[in-house]
Short mmCIF file of C-alpha atoms in Angstrom, two decimals:
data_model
loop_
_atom_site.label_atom_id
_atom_site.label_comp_id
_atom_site.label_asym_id
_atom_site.label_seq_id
_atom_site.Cartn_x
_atom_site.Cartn_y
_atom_site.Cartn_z
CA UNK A 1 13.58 0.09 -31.89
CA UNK A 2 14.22 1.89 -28.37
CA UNK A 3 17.63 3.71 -29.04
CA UNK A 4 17.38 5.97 -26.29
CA UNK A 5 18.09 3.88 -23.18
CA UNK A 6 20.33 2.18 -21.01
CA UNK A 7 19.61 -0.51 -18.48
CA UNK A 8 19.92 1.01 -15.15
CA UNK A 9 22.75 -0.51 -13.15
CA UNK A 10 22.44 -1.99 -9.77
CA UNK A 11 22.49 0.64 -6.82
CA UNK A 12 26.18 -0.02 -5.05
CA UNK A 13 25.04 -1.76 -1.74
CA UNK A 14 26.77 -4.28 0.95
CA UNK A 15 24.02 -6.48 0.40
CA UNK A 16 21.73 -6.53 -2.49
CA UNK A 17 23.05 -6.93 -5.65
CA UNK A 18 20.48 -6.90 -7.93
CA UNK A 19 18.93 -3.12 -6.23
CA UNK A 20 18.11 -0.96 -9.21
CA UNK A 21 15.62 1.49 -10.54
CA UNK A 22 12.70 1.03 -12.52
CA UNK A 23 12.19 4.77 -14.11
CA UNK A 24 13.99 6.28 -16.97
CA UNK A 25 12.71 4.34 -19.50
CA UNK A 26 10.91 5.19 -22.23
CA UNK A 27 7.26 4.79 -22.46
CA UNK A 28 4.34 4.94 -24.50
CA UNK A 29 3.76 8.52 -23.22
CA UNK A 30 6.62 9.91 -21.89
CA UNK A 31 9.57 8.31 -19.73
CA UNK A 32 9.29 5.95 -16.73
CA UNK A 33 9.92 8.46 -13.28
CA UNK A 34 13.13 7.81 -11.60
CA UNK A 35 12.83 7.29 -7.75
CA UNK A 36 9.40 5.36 -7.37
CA UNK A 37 9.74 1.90 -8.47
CA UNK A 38 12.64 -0.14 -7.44
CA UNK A 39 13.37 -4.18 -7.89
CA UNK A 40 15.70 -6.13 -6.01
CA UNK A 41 17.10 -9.64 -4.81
CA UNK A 42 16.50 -10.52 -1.31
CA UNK A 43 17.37 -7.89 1.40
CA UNK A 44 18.07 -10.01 4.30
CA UNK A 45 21.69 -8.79 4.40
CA UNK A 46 21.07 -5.47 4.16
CA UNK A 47 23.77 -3.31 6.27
CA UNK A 48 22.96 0.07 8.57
CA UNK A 49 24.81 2.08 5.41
CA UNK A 50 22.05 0.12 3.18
CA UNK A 51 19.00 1.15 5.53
CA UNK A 52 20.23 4.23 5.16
CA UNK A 53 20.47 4.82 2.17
CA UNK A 54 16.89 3.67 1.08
CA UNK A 55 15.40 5.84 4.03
CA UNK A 56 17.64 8.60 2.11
CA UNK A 57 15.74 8.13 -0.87
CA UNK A 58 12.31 8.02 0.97
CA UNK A 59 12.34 3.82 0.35
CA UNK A 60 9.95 2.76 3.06
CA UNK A 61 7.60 0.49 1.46
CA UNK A 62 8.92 -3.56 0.95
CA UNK A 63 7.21 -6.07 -1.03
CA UNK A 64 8.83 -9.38 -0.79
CA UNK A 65 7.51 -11.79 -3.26
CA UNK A 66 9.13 -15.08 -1.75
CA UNK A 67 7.42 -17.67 0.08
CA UNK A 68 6.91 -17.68 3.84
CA UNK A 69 9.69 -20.54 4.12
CA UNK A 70 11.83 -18.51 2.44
CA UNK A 71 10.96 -15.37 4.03
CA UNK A 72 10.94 -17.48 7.55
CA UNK A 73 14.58 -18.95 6.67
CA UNK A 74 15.88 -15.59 5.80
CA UNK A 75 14.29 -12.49 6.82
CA UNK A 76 14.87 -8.85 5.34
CA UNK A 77 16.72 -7.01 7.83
CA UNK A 78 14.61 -3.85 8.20
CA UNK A 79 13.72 -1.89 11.03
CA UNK A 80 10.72 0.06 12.66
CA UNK A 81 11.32 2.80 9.69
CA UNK A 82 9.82 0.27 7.03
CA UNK A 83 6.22 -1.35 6.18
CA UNK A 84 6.44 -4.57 5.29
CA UNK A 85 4.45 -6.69 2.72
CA UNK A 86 5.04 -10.95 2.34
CA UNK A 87 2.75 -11.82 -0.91
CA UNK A 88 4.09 -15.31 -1.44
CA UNK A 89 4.28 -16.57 -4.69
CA UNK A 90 6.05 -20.34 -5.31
CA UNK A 91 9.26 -20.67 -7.89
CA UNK A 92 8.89 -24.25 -8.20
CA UNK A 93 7.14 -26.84 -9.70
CA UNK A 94 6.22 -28.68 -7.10
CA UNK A 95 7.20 -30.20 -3.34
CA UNK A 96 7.41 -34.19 -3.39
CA UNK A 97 8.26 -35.54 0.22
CA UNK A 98 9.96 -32.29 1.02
CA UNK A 99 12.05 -32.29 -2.53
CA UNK A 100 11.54 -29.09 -4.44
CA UNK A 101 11.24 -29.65 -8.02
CA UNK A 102 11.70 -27.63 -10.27
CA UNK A 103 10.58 -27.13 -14.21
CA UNK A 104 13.68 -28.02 -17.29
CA UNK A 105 13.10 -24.23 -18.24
CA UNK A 106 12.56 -20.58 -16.72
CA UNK A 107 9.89 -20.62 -19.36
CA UNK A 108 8.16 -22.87 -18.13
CA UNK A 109 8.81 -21.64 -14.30
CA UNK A 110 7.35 -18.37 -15.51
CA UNK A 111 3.95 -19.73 -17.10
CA UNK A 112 3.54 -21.85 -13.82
CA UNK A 113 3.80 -18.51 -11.86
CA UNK A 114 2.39 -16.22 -13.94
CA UNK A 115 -1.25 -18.94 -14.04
CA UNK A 116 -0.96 -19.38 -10.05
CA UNK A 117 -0.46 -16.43 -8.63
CA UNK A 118 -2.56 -13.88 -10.73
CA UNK A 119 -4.64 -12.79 -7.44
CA UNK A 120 -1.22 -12.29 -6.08
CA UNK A 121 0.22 -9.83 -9.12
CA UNK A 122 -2.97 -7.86 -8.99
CA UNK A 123 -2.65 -6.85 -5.23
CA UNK A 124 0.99 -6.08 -5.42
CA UNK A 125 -0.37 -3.55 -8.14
CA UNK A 126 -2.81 -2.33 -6.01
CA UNK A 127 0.31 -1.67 -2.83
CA UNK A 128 1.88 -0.28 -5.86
CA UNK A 129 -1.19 2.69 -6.27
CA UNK A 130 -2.06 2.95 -2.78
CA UNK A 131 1.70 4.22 -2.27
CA UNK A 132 0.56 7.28 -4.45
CA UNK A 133 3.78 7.35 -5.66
CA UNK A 134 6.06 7.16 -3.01
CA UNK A 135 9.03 4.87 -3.64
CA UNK A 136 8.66 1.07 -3.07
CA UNK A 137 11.31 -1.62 -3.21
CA UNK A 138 10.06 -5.11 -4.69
CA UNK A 139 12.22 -8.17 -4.59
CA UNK A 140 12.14 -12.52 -3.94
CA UNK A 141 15.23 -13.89 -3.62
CA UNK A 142 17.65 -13.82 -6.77
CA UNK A 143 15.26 -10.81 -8.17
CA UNK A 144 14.88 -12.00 -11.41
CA UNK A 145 12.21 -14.41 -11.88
CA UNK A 146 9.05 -13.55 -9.20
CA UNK A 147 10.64 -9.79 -9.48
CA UNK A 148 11.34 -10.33 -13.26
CA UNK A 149 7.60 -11.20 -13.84
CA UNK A 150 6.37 -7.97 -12.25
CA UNK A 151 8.82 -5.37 -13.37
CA UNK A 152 7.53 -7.09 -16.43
CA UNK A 153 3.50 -6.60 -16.20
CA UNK A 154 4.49 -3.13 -14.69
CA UNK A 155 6.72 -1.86 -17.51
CA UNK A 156 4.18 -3.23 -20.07
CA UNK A 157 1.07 -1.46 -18.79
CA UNK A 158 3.04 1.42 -18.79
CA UNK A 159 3.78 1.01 -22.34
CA UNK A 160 7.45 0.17 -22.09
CA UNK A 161 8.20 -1.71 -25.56
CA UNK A 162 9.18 -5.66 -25.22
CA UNK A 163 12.87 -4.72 -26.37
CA UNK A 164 13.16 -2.42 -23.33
CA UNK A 165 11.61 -4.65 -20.66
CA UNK A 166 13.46 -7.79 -22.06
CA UNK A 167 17.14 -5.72 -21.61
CA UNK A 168 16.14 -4.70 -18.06
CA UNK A 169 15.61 -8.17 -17.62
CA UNK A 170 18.19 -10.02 -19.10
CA UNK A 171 21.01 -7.84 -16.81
CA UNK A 172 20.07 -9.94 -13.57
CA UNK A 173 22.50 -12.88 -14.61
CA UNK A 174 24.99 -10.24 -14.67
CA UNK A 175 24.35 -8.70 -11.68
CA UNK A 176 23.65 -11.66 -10.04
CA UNK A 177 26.64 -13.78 -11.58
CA UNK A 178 29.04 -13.48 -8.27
CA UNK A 179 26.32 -14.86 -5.74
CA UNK A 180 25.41 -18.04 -7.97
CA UNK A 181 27.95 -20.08 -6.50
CA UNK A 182 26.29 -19.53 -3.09
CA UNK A 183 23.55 -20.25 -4.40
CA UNK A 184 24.30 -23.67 -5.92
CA UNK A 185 26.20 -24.65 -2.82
CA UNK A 186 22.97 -24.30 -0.92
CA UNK A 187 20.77 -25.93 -2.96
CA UNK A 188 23.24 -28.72 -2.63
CA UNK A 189 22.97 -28.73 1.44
CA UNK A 190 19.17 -28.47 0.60
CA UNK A 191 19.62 -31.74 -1.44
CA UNK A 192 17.54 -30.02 -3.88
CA UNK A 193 18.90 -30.04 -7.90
CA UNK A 194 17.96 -26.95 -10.17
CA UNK A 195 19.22 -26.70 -13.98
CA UNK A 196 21.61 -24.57 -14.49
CA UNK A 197 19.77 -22.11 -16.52
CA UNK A 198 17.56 -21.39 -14.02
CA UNK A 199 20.31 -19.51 -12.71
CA UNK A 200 20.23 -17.11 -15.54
CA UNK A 201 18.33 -14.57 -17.53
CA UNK A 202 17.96 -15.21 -21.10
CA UNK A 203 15.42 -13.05 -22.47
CA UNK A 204 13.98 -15.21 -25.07
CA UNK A 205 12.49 -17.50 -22.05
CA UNK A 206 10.98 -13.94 -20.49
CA UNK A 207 9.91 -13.87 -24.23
CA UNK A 208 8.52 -17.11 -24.12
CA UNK A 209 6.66 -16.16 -21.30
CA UNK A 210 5.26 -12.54 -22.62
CA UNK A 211 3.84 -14.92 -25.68
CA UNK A 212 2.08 -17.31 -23.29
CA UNK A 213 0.44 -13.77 -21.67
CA UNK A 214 -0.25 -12.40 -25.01
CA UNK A 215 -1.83 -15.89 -26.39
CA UNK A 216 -4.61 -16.18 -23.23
CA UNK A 217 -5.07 -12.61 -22.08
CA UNK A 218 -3.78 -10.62 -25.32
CA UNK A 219 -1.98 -8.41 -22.74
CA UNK A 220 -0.60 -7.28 -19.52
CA UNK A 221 -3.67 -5.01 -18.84
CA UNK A 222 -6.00 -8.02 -20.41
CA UNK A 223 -3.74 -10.34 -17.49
CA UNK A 224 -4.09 -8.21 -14.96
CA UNK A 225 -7.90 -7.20 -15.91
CA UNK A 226 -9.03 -10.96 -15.82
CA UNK A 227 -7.58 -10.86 -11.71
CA UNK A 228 -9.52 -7.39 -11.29
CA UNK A 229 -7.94 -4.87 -12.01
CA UNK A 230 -9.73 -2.44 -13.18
CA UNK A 231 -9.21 0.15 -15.69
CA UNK A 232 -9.60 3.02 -13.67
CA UNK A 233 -6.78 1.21 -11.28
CA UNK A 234 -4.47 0.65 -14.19
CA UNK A 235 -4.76 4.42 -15.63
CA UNK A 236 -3.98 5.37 -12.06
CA UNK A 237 -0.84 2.79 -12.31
CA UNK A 238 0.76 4.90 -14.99
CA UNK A 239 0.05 8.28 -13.93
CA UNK A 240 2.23 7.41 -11.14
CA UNK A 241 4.99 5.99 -13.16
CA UNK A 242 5.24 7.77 -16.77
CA UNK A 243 6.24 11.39 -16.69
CA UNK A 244 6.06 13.49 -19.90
CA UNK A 245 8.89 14.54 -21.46
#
């Protein structure tokens, strides 16, 4: 068991409320780095003070794992200073007539996107090593399940034990919690109806999930691998992310 960790709490911002760092958790070699990696909700109410405060901390690369409607309907509020990366990726089941549906479980929400959008996981890794280490901000729209899913591959090639990648996970619901109202109100303009736990972060369903990897690749790198990534890519993935200690 990890005993030497805490879940890192959400960077205090107008907008985001799910901003928070990826490093300082232990690893199979050493310690995630602090500063690098970050994962977030959607940023398209980031405020000047926000902006600010990323370019402050050398945050100039944005990933934004929603789909274009989504990314269309609500744009991240950046600037000239950023670069700017839309690799969509659905969180649905399907589209009937214009009615999203979507799956009875995040379980099953997360096996549908982690068999779709493989291609897509292996080139955010790839933006993740061509940054060479400078920090990076990924994030869809509630930044738990599209953002959940990567943190996820990324903290497991890294060696970051299932205990520790399941807590970082399960805080989003948390984090999140004040915003869900919102959220259900505009589904409900939408006309579109999503369970209520899909508004949460359970980590047995992430569990769930990181058994379905395990059963058809065997692992994150075996995942990752069967997209293209190659090994040489993925030992260049942690020597940017695990410092020793």
């Amino acid at each position: 068991m990890d005993k030497k960790f805490t879940v890192q709490r959400p960077v205090k911002m107008d907008g985001p409320r799910n901003f928070r760092d990826l490093g300082g958790y232990p690893a199979k070699k050493g310690m995630t780095k602090k500063g690098v990696f970050y994962r977030s909700d959607g940023l398209q109410l980031l405020s000047d003070q926000d902006r600010q405060w990323m370019l402050a901390h050398d945050i100039r690369c944005i990933i934004d794992l929603r789909n274009e409607n989504e990314a269309i309907r609500q744009p991240d509020a950046l600037g000239k200073d950023f670069t700017y990366y839309n690799i969509p990726m659905s969180d649905k089941k399907a589209e009937i007539d214009g009615r999203e549906i979507y799956p009875d479980s995040l379980s099953e929400l997360y096996k549908l996107i982690l068999t779709r959008h493989m291609k897509d996981f292996v080139r955010v890794m790839r933006i993740f090593i061509e940054q060479n280490g400078l920090p990076l901000v990924f994030h869809c729209a509630v930044g738990k399940d599209r953002t959940g899913l990567t943190a996820m591959l990324l903290l497991s090639v890294c060696g970051v034990s299932e205990e520790v990648s399941l807590a970082d996970y399960e805080t989003s619901a948390q984090n999140m919690e004040p915003l869900y109202n919102k959220m259900k109100e505009e589904f409900q303009s939408r006309n579109v109806e999503v369970p209520d736990d899909l508004l949460t972060s359970p980590a047995e369903e992430m569990k769930k999930a990181m058994d379905f990897l395990h059963k058809f690749w065997g692992s994150a790198e075996g995942y990752l691998k069967a997209g293209g990534l190659t090994e040489n890519e993925l030992s260049r993935l942690r020597e940017l992310f695990i410092e020793s200690i």
